[in-house]
XYZ file of C-alpha atoms in Angstrom:
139
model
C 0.000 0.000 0.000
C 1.365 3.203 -0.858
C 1.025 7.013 1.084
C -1.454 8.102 -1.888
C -3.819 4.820 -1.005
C -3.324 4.285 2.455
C -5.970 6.300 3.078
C -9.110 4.843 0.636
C -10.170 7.857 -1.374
C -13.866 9.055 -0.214
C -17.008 7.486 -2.602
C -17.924 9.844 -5.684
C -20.655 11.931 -3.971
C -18.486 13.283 -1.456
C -15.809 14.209 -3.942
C -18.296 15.744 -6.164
C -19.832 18.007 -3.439
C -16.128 18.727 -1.939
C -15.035 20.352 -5.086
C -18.489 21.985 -6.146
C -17.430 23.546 -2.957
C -14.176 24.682 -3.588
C -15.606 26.388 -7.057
C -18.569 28.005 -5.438
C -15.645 29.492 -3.590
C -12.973 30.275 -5.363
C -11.702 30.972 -9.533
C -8.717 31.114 -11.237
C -6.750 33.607 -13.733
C -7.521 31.462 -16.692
C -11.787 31.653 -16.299
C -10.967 35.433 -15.170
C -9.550 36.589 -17.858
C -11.834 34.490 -20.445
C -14.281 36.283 -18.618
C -13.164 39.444 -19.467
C -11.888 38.300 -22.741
C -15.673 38.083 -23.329
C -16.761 41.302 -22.626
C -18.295 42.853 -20.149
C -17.841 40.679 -16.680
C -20.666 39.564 -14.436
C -18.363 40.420 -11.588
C -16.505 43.643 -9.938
C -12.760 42.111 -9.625
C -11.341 44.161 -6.776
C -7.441 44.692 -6.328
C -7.722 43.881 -2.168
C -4.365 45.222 -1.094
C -1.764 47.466 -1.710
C -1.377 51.326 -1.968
C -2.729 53.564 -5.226
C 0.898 53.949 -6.199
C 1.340 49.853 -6.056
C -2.453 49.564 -8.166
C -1.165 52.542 -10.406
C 1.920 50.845 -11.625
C 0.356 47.171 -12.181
C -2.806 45.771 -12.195
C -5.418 43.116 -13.443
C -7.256 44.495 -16.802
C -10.393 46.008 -15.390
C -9.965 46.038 -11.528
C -11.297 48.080 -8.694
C -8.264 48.983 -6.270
C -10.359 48.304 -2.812
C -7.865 46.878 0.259
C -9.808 45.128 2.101
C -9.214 47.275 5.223
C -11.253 49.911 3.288
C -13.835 47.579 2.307
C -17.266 49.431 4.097
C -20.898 48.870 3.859
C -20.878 52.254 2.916
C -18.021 51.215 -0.100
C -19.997 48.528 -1.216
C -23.163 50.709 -1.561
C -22.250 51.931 -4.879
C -22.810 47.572 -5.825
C -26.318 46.168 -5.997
C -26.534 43.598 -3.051
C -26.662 40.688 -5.711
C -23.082 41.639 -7.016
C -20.071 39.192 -7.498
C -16.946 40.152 -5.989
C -13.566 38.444 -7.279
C -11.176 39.041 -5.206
C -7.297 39.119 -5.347
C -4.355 39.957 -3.868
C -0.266 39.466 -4.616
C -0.165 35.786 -4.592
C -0.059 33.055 -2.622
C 2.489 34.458 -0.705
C -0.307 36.859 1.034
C -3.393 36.804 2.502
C -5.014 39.854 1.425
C -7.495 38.414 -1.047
C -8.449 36.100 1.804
C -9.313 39.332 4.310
C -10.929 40.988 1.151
C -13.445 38.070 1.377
C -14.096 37.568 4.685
C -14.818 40.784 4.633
C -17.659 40.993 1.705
C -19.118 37.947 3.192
C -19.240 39.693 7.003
C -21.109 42.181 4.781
C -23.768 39.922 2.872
C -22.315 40.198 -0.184
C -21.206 37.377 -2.672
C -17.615 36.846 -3.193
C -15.000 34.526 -5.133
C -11.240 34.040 -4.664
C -8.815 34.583 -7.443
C -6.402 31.689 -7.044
C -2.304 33.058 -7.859
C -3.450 36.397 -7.569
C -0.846 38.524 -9.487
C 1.511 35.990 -8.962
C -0.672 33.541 -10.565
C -1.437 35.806 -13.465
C 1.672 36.759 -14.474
C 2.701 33.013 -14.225
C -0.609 33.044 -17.459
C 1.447 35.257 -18.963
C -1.280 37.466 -19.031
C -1.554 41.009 -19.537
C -1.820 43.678 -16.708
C -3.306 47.204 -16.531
C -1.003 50.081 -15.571
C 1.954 51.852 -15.746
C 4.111 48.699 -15.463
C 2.379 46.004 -17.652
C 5.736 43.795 -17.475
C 5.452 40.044 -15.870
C 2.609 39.133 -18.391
C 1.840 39.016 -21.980
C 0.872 41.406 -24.287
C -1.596 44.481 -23.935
């Protein structure tokens, strides 16, 4: 028996609900940016950390710069209550994205984690917004 079946692997049904789960939950830069290769997204993707300066110089195509320390019922008034938030942050290196949507959710709203964050997206090659568009592909 090996360490990957030493534990038996759980029947179909559980799997199937685990990972519905995990994608009611959370994205990734790939369906993000086919979303808003698309045209016009079905989500507000807020930039959860950082200062102006930081958002300025590099961000994802179409974001809302939003830290999540700043994130107020009386921010999130200017969203109808059904709105999707997808959130990110630098990468997995940081928790940002992770405050960002505690946060919303504290707040009623509806909210999705960007997996990699900009970490994740550059690692697309994928183009950013801003001043500084390097780490990703082409604008």
């Amino acid at each position: 028996m090996s360490p990957v079946t030493a534990i038996p692997a759980c029947p179909p049904a559980i799997a199937r609900d685990h990972f519905r789960r995990r994608l009611e939950l959370e994205t990734d830069c790939a369906d993000v940016a086919a979303a808003l290769e698309a045209g016009p997204p079905d989500f507000v993707l807020l930039h959860a950390v950082g200062s102006a300066a930081a958002f300025q110089r590099r961000h994802l195509p179409g974001a809302v710069h939003l830290p999540h320390r700043l994130i107020t019922a009386e921010r999130l008034a200017a969203w109808p209550a059904d709105t999707l938030f997808v959130v990110y942050c630098a990468g997995p290196h940081c928790n940002g994205a992770d405050r960002a949507a505690l946060r919303l959710a504290e707040l009623g709203r509806l909210v999705k984690l960007m997996l990699g964050g900009l970490t994740g997206w550059a690692d697309e090659d994928l183009a950013f917004a801003g001043e500084d568009q390097s780490g990703g592909g082409q604008s």
